[in-house]
Every structure is written in structure tokens, then in C-alpha cells.
Amino acid sequence: MTADTPRLRLSIVGVITLSLFLAMFARLYYLQVLDHESYRVAAETNQVRIVREPAPRGRILDREGRVLVDNRPSTVVTVDRSELRSLSTQQREVLLARLARTLGEPVSVLERRLADVRVSPVVPVAVARDVDPTVVTRIRENQEAFPAVAVRQEAVRTYPHGMVAAHVLGYIGEINADELEARRDRDYRGGDLIGKAGVELMYEDDLRGRSGIRKLEVDSRGRVLRDLGERAPVQGNDLRLSIDLDLQVLAEQTLADALGAARTRGDHNRRPFVAPAGAAVVLDVTDGSVLAMASHPTYDPSRFVGGITQAEFAALIDEAHHAPFTNRAVQGQYPPGSTFKLVTSVAGLRSGVINRNTTINDTGLFVIPNCRGESCRFRNAGGRSHGPVDVVRALTVSSNVFYYNIGSQLWERRGLIGDLIQQTAREFGMGERTGVPLGSESGGLVLDPDAFQQRHEANPVAFPEGQWRVGMNANLAIGEAVVLVTPLQLANAYAAFANGGTLFTPAVARDVRTQGGEVVRQLAPRVIRTIDLPPEIRDPIHQGLVNAVAASSGTAAAAFAGFPLQSYPVAGKTGTGQVPGKQDNALFVAYAPANEPRYAVAVVMEEAGFGGSAAAPVARRLLEHLAGLIDEPGDVEPVELVQGVPD
Amino acid sequence: MTALGTTRRDPAAAWRHIDFLLVGATLAIAILSPLMVYSASRTSLEAIGAEPTFLVVRHIGFLLAGAAVMVVAASVDYRRVRDFTPVIYAAVCALLLLVLTPLGSEVRGQQSWFQFGPLSLQPAELAKLAVILGLAAYGSTQRGDLDLRRLSVALVVAGIPMGLILLQPEVGMLLMIFVPMVVTILLIAGARPRHLAVLVALGIFGIVGAFQLEVVADYQKERLTAFLDPTGDTQRSSYNLNQSKIAIGAGGLTGAGLFQGSQTNLAFVPEQPTDFIFTVVGEELGFVGAATLLFLYAILVWRVWRAAQLARDFFGTLVCVGVLAMLVFSIFQNVGMTMGIMPITGIPLPLMSYGGTAVLTTFAALGLVLNVHMRRFA
């Protein structure tokens, strides 16, 4: 080795050192000068978190502005599951144990909530709601110990009047994938709440506000250091319903009472009535708005707050428990029974097979002409005979024979005038959805011979009969065959008759207004069609309906005994709907005041007996309120059923 | 006798030849460093309710202690240090052994610290000096010619403390500092280039083998290899690297200003007062500040290199070369790591990073270089 070797080698080390420094300078220059801009932006976005704040929904008010659905703030602790997954198994266990301790809940409960498949996997899942402020402080002050855990404020629905109008109000829930897809270009995100039923669903756009955006400066641990300004969320508008809170409360309570009372009575076989369910509807006949809509059994809408479990929801729609979630006023489909005689009367008078003076002798039995055998013999309910009846008296006493006649004659003239009863029923809105903005409405059923045949052909097992015979038409005339109506359709048909022929789309909301009460959108009445009801048709029917309530022979007379009909006349029709294998449904429809109609009331009670004995007393109680005869709905006596007559 | 001759005999005369440039660069860096440590630590300390000056006060203490150590290391004639080298070497090896016993503490899977109340000692840092002195002492006796047998002895000298460090296991420091430092010293000490080439090849085999045989923990592998794929998973290993590059890049030409860096203040960069201290310089002082700091390091390294050249004897040269390698590879590894050109390892930036043992070791090493430099005529 030469002596120079170390010197040479030292020079090599020097060169290497120099190049290393040059590399550092070059890299530094690249990062800080050449590529500075992209890193500047990265640093800025690093420290700013954009937080979307859902707006509180608008409130839902009754017709007088009383609050039926409000919001209250709720503190929610959430866990981001994607963040949770990025932790090691051990870290995850430690975190869950710590969180469980802090929240005072067992770990198993947290794990179950974290496993909730109903929450979108990309949305932080709520593990605790209505959390105590001290818990919040403990989490916030020690955020590093709680990775993936966040605390947020949520506005949740609150129901100051409890279960009142649950079916009308509907509920809100977390948006699902389909709903999200349908609103892709609107301001919806996974985890948002959206109306699922009732007016919450139908007025979603009005009730939902505009979500706010907050820019927050955060540090690497997500602690918020500064609020960099925001676009405040705008609360949704209030929805003012046409529902009157007092009347609604009364309707629900009276319906429930009457069903309870019916269960203490026995049918003609001395079996107690099951009376499990029913509906009551009150309409303003002048504009079609719904003043009250009760459906029994009902449920507590606050159970939907924070999400309802599968089991709870299954119980709500279980037929074995009479499906409390079903709004029978718009989803229940019932044979209208004698209440259908309004339609048959109109059809009969229009066709000319009867006029107001046509009288027949009601012997209690109607035999189809040229027909022999028991199947050709039709009887009045209870086999009673009413003697000579015209259309007025036929409605008053609810003569079936009179209407069997009409049905039979209309069948004979079918070639000339078509299926007039069905046409008239459809004209009154039966067999089609009313369009009431409540979602999931049933259309009822009005079958004509062709549809009857088709139904048979499509499903011969369920519908063994396909040939429409005259007997079908006779039964149709008294509302017992191939026709089903919802309580709302029934009320709406009578409302149209009462107001002179205007059929409205029933409205449940009057207007949309700001929090300050300023009206944003007036919800005008919508007319479906006008029914031609000249006086020679309308008057005798009207008289018959008035007498059904007022005359001593009227089927609803017992129910209205003592009611001041002189000052507040009521027109109405009882009905007893027969369902094979079940007890009779009680129906009653009325409008009042009869001389200047304002309200239409329909009451349907399943398996509760005669319309006159069970349903009419409910309507009477509601009319007492509407007539101003009772002040406080809470003070009224329990409704009393009466001894009715068969119709 | 000339005046010059008189002063040479004077024991204090060596101080006349002191390298002011080296001292000046050292002091400049040491003065900048508390500012950076304070900036890096104050908000995090405030956030946990501690005194924001807690870390910087300790750091200044270490710097002052380090300065004292430097004076001592410069004062004692380095030839006496050479005589004491076996003692120093043995003592350090003893410490490396002791740290593996329950007397040492484990931090993040590495058994590498002694805790004495509020103070801690990292023997692996001291081992750098031990290896430098040990190799220099042995190499200087071989007249610049290391044949295979001598090389083997030198490798044993270096290998004992390195083996003990591997047991901790402080792999990053071993691979990134010790290995290149030892190779550099051996190169100057006269090892044959082909021997060194074989050695390097064996080293690479060893590293691959270590990875394959899972001697290296997974997280260490990840940290070591994160720089290879910086855009992969931002949430994990390379999160650190991304945040680090963002901090430096965001600094731009002139920086955000002292204590003004958002990446720094909001604690986006991990381990900032220690391993990632350079990001504070980059973000708050910009290219102007960071380049100036690199320039100061360059002067420092140049002066050490120069001392190696001027050294009166081969021991002095080898000590300076060792210190040079230690400094250069530490600086390049640390600064390179923060800029994404080197893997992420826990190597402190000399004189800048918070950390007592590293500061003391660096000052002691620079003291030795001053020692060699100023005694170049005596």
C-alpha cells in the first residue's frame, strides 16, 4: 500500500459526501420551490375538515298551528367502522372496552350495534343516543384514546301529543340504498334521515331543510381548533295539516272506546264481538280536507326515533296483532254494505228504473223473476218486512228488497245502459285511489262482469265463480258483492254527494310555512270530478239519509236519540258489511249539518256488529264535537253503543 | 526559540489552532435547534396540559451539557483518549449488555434505553463513539494495510457492539449508520476494496436473510420499506412520510415563519421534536432556512474531513473519518427520510433533534475532531 492510498481514499469519501449533500439540496429545492404549490394545497386541506350538518326537519302542525311533531337535540356517539377496521385486533378490543366503560354499556351491546346491517358501512354507526354531557366531555377531552369514535348532535323527532295521528304523520328513518339512488343528484348522503310514511314521506321536500356546511380547522388527532365559518343549515319548512288536534284525539279515543264496548256485546250467535280494529274519517266537504283520521290499533311513532329493530317492525305489521302500522282509513278495504245504497240510489234514479215516487211492497223477500230455488230468494236483514217503500223510505229503513229490485232491473237493462252501478260507484271515487297524500293507499274494488270473468280465469282456485248472474247484481246493489271501499273513499263519496257533486282529492295539509309562520305554499283543494246530481236525484236520497237518522224508523235513530237534530240536522246511512267467516263489520257514514253540509264522517269497525249500533254512536260523538256540543275532548263520557237494527 | 515554538510547548497552545469554523457552525446549529424543538413541541404539550417549554428546557440543558462534553473531549489529548480506548470500548459494550437485561427499558419493541428518573440514556448512541475509537485504535496500528486477517480482527472489534445492538433490535441505526460508518473507516484504514465488496455483498445477503427469517419485526420492515411506495397507504407507515413531505413542501421558498407552520402546530407530523425536526425547519423557515442549515452541516462536515486530512497521525485521521461518516450518514438518512428519499428509521438529526444521548455523543465526537485538528502540529 502506498502512503497516498489513505489520501486518495479520503478524497473518494469527500466526493461521496459532497454528492450526498448535493442530493439533499436538489431534493429540498424540488420539494420547496418546484413542487411547493401542491404541498401548500395539501397542507391546507389537511387541516380543514368539511363537516356537513343535516338541517333539522320542519315541524308538523295541526290546523290551528299546534305542534304535532317537533325536534329535539340529541347527542349521539358514533363509531366509524372503516376506521375501526384499520385498528389491530388488540387495539379494537381495548377501544371497545374503554368505550363500553365510558358509556356504561356492556361491550356486547356495542358489538351488536356495530354489527347493524341497516346502517350503510361507510356511515358512522350510532352506538349511543341521548348521551350524557359528562360522557361527551370525557370522550372529547381524551380523543386520542377514542380513535374512530365521534360525538355529534342530531335533531330527532319528538311527539308532544304522543301517539296522536301516528298514521297520518308517518315516520322518518335512515335513507336506504334505493332511496339514495333515486335522489342521487340531490343533497342526500348515506345516514341521512328521510320520510318513510305518512306526511313525513309525502312532504319530504318541504320538511327537509338544506344541510349546512361547516369548515373546521383540526389537528392531526381530529381535535377541532377553530371554526372557519359555515353555511348554516336551513331548517325545513313547517307543514300545517288540515287535521284538527282536538277532533283527532276525540276520534281516536272514541273509536277505541267503541271497539272496547263492542267486545262486551255478543252477536246473534251470542259470541262476543272480536272488534279488533277500525277507522274513522272526518272530511270537510267544502274542500275535501281531512279533519281527523283515526285508525285502530295504532302505535307510538317515537319508537321509530333512532331506528326501529326488525322484530319491533315485524310486530307492527303482523296481521296476528291486527297490524297496528296499517292505516285502515286508507289501506283497509271493506264491503260497504248498505252504505253503498247511496250509489245504487243514484244509479237507479239516473237510469229511470225508479223515480222518487216508485214504490214497491217490501215483504222482506225478493225473488229473482223467472228463477226457482233458494239461491233466487233474497231477504232483508233479519227477515223483516217494511211494507210499501219508496227510495226515501228504503234508505231510512234500509230496505234490501227495494235495492235488490233495482239491481235486478239494472241487470236486465244492461245492454242499453251498461254496468250503471259500477260506473256510478267509480264516479263517486270508489275503486280508485283518492290520491290522498299519505302514501300506500288502497284503491278498493269495483268489479264489473268482464273484470269478474277475467279474475276467475286468472285464478280459478281463489275465484271459482266467473259468470256474473243477476243475483250478483242484486247483491252489488246492497254493497255486498264485488265491491270494497276504504273508509276514506266512503267518506269522500258522501262528501261529494253532500256538497252537490264535487269529488275532491282528500287533502291532509293546508299549507307549508316557514318557522316564522309565513306561508310559503298554499295547498289548494284539488277537484277530481264533478258528479251531476240534479235535484230530482239528490233530494229524495238526501231526505232518505236525513230520515235514517231522524225518523223513528231510521236505522240510526237509536244512535242519535237525544241529539239536537232540529238545530243540527244530520244525514247518514248505516251499513253492516258481511265478510265470510267473520262477524259483521259495522259502518256508518254521515254528513252534517244536513241543510248546509260542512262535514262528512265515516266510521268502520271490524267485526263489531250493526252499523247503527256500533259505528253510528262513534260518528254521533264526533258530530257532537263538530256541532260545538262538547268543549274539551278529554271530558266526554265514554261512548255508549245502542241497540241498533239490522240493515 | 521563536514565539511560535514557545507557544507549542505551552500545554494550552493547542487552543491557538482551534477550528473556529467548525465551532462556529456547531454553535449556529445548536442555537437554531432549541427554536425548532420548541416550535415542534409546544402545541402538543399544551394540548395535553403540560408546560409548552418542558421539552425545550431539557433540550437546552442537553445542549449546554453537550458543549461542556465537547470542551472536555477537545481538551484531553486525543492520544490519551487512544490509550483509554479499550476501557471506553469495554464500558460501552457492558452498557449494551446491561440494557438488554431488565435494567433497560423497552420502547416500541426495542430494548434500548436506560431510564434514570427523568433522564434516559441510549447506549447505542455511545456505541458509535466506541466503534469509531475501537476501529481507529486498531486500524492505526496496522499502517494503513488491512489484510484479510487484520480485517477480520477489525470486524470483530466493530461486530461486538453491533451484534449487541442487533439484539435490541435497533435495526435502522445499525443498517443506516453503523454499517456505512464501519465500511468508511475500514476503507480509509486500508481494507482491500474487494474485501469490502464481498463484505457489502454479505451485508446485503444478511439483510435479505434477516427479512426472510423474520428476525426483523413486521413494523420495522414496513417502516424501512415505506419510502419505496409513498403513495400506497397514506394511513399507515407512509402517512408519516406524506405529512413530512407536505410540511417541507408547504414551507416554500421563505417558509411560514417561526412558529407559524400549520403542519407543525397542528401536529400532523409525527415524532417531530426528534426524528422529524427537519420538517419544522422546512415548513417554518422555508428553502432559505433549510438550505442554510444544510449549508451549515456541509461546513461542519467539510471541516471534519479537513481535520482527517490534516491529522498528525493515522489514529487522528481514522477518528475524524469515523466522525465524518457518522455525521454524514446521520444527516443524509434523517434529512433524506423527511424528504422521502430514504426509508423511515429513528435516526436523529445531529445537534437538532431532541434527545440527550445523541446530542452528547455528537458533541463528544466533534470535540474529538477539534482535539485532532488543533493538535495537528503537536
mmCIF file with all atom_site columns, C-alpha atoms in Angstrom, chain A residues 579-635:
data_model
loop_
_atom_site.group_PDB
_atom_site.id
_atom_site.type_symbol
_atom_site.label_atom_id
_atom_site.label_alt_id
_atom_site.label_comp_id
_atom_site.label_asym_id
_atom_site.label_entity_id
_atom_site.label_seq_id
_atom_site.pdbx_PDB_ins_code
_atom_site.Cartn_x
_atom_site.Cartn_y
_atom_site.Cartn_z
_atom_site.occupancy
_atom_site.B_iso_or_equiv
_atom_site.pdbx_formal_charge
_atom_site.auth_seq_id
_atom_site.auth_comp_id
_atom_site.auth_asym_id
_atom_site.auth_atom_id
_atom_site.pdbx_PDB_model_num
ATOM 1  C CA . VAL A 1 579 ? -117.276 -10.937 5.439  1.00 0.00 ? 579 VAL A CA 1
ATOM 2  C CA . PRO A 1 580 ? -117.422 -14.715 5.057  1.00 0.00 ? 580 PRO A CA 1
ATOM 3  C CA . GLY A 1 581 ? -116.176 -16.463 8.173  1.00 0.00 ? 581 GLY A CA 1
ATOM 4  C CA . LYS A 1 582 ? -116.144 -13.307 10.209 1.00 0.00 ? 582 LYS A CA 1
ATOM 5  C CA . GLN A 1 583 ? -118.527 -11.276 12.278 1.00 0.00 ? 583 GLN A CA 1
ATOM 6  C CA . ASP A 1 584 ? -120.197 -8.309  10.645 1.00 0.00 ? 584 ASP A CA 1
ATOM 7  C CA . ASN A 1 585 ? -118.364 -5.060  10.120 1.00 0.00 ? 585 ASN A CA 1
ATOM 8  C CA . ALA A 1 586 ? -120.221 -2.021  11.423 1.00 0.00 ? 586 ALA A CA 1
ATOM 9  C CA . LEU A 1 587 ? -120.276 1.030   9.145  1.00 0.00 ? 587 LEU A CA 1
ATOM 10 C CA . PHE A 1 588 ? -121.805 4.449   9.370  1.00 0.00 ? 588 PHE A CA 1
ATOM 11 C CA . VAL A 1 589 ? -121.391 7.444   7.084  1.00 0.00 ? 589 VAL A CA 1
ATOM 12 C CA . ALA A 1 590 ? -122.927 10.828  7.684  1.00 0.00 ? 590 ALA A CA 1
ATOM 13 C CA . TYR A 1 591 ? -122.774 14.434  6.661  1.00 0.00 ? 591 TYR A CA 1
ATOM 14 C CA . ALA A 1 592 ? -123.868 17.434  8.638  1.00 0.00 ? 592 ALA A CA 1
ATOM 15 C CA . PRO A 1 593 ? -125.381 19.894  9.066  1.00 0.00 ? 593 PRO A CA 1
ATOM 16 C CA . ALA A 1 594 ? -127.760 18.279  6.613  1.00 0.00 ? 594 ALA A CA 1
ATOM 17 C CA . ASN A 1 595 ? -129.249 21.561  5.460  1.00 0.00 ? 595 ASN A CA 1
ATOM 18 C CA . GLU A 1 596 ? -125.892 23.122  4.756  1.00 0.00 ? 596 GLU A CA 1
ATOM 19 C CA . PRO A 1 597 ? -123.347 20.307  4.687  1.00 0.00 ? 597 PRO A CA 1
ATOM 20 C CA . ARG A 1 598 ? -119.952 21.017  6.155  1.00 0.00 ? 598 ARG A CA 1
ATOM 21 C CA . TYR A 1 599 ? -118.621 17.723  7.446  1.00 0.00 ? 599 TYR A CA 1
ATOM 22 C CA . ALA A 1 600 ? -118.637 14.130  6.315  1.00 0.00 ? 600 ALA A CA 1
ATOM 23 C CA . VAL A 1 601 ? -117.910 11.380  8.805  1.00 0.00 ? 601 VAL A CA 1
ATOM 24 C CA . ALA A 1 602 ? -117.223 7.729   8.060  1.00 0.00 ? 602 ALA A CA 1
ATOM 25 C CA . VAL A 1 603 ? -116.734 5.081   10.710 1.00 0.00 ? 603 VAL A CA 1
ATOM 26 C CA . VAL A 1 604 ? -115.835 1.465   10.033 1.00 0.00 ? 604 VAL A CA 1
ATOM 27 C CA . MET A 1 605 ? -115.450 -1.045  12.847 1.00 0.00 ? 605 MET A CA 1
ATOM 28 C CA . GLU A 1 606 ? -114.327 -4.545  12.039 1.00 0.00 ? 606 GLU A CA 1
ATOM 29 C CA . GLU A 1 607 ? -116.373 -7.407  13.479 1.00 0.00 ? 607 GLU A CA 1
ATOM 30 C CA . ALA A 1 608 ? -118.337 -5.105  15.761 1.00 0.00 ? 608 ALA A CA 1
ATOM 31 C CA . GLY A 1 609 ? -121.974 -5.647  14.770 1.00 0.00 ? 609 GLY A CA 1
ATOM 32 C CA . PHE A 1 610 ? -124.588 -3.448  13.168 1.00 0.00 ? 610 PHE A CA 1
ATOM 33 C CA . GLY A 1 611 ? -123.608 -0.093  11.756 1.00 0.00 ? 611 GLY A CA 1
ATOM 34 C CA . GLY A 1 612 ? -126.454 1.533   13.654 1.00 0.00 ? 612 GLY A CA 1
ATOM 35 C CA . SER A 1 613 ? -125.473 0.102   16.999 1.00 0.00 ? 613 SER A CA 1
ATOM 36 C CA . ALA A 1 614 ? -121.678 0.281   16.956 1.00 0.00 ? 614 ALA A CA 1
ATOM 37 C CA . ALA A 1 615 ? -120.445 2.721   14.309 1.00 0.00 ? 615 ALA A CA 1
ATOM 38 C CA . ALA A 1 616 ? -123.165 5.369   14.442 1.00 0.00 ? 616 ALA A CA 1
ATOM 39 C CA . PRO A 1 617 ? -122.510 6.238   18.129 1.00 0.00 ? 617 PRO A CA 1
ATOM 40 C CA . VAL A 1 618 ? -118.903 6.999   17.241 1.00 0.00 ? 618 VAL A CA 1
ATOM 41 C CA . ALA A 1 619 ? -119.976 9.328   14.443 1.00 0.00 ? 619 ALA A CA 1
ATOM 42 C CA . ARG A 1 620 ? -122.508 10.932  16.770 1.00 0.00 ? 620 ARG A CA 1
ATOM 43 C CA . ARG A 1 621 ? -119.784 11.706  19.297 1.00 0.00 ? 621 ARG A CA 1
ATOM 44 C CA . LEU A 1 622 ? -117.650 13.348  16.618 1.00 0.00 ? 622 LEU A CA 1
ATOM 45 C CA . LEU A 1 623 ? -120.623 15.322  15.320 1.00 0.00 ? 623 LEU A CA 1
ATOM 46 C CA . GLU A 1 624 ? -121.373 16.483  18.861 1.00 0.00 ? 624 GLU A CA 1
ATOM 47 C CA . HIS A 1 625 ? -117.905 17.962  18.909 1.00 0.00 ? 625 HIS A CA 1
ATOM 48 C CA . LEU A 1 626 ? -118.271 19.483  15.462 1.00 0.00 ? 626 LEU A CA 1
ATOM 49 C CA . ALA A 1 627 ? -121.627 20.947  16.448 1.00 0.00 ? 627 ALA A CA 1
ATOM 50 C CA . GLY A 1 628 ? -119.973 22.579  19.413 1.00 0.00 ? 628 GLY A CA 1
ATOM 51 C CA . LEU A 1 629 ? -121.839 20.462  21.923 1.00 0.00 ? 629 LEU A CA 1
ATOM 52 C CA . ILE A 1 630 ? -118.732 19.338  23.779 1.00 0.00 ? 630 ILE A CA 1
ATOM 53 C CA . ASP A 1 631 ? -115.803 21.568  24.585 1.00 0.00 ? 631 ASP A CA 1
ATOM 54 C CA . GLU A 1 632 ? -112.969 19.517  25.945 1.00 0.00 ? 632 GLU A CA 1
ATOM 55 C CA . PRO A 1 633 ? -112.368 16.207  24.236 1.00 0.00 ? 633 PRO A CA 1
ATOM 56 C CA . GLY A 1 634 ? -110.954 14.796  27.440 1.00 0.00 ? 634 GLY A CA 1
ATOM 57 C CA . ASP A 1 635 ? -114.118 15.415  29.431 1.00 0.00 ? 635 ASP A CA 1
#
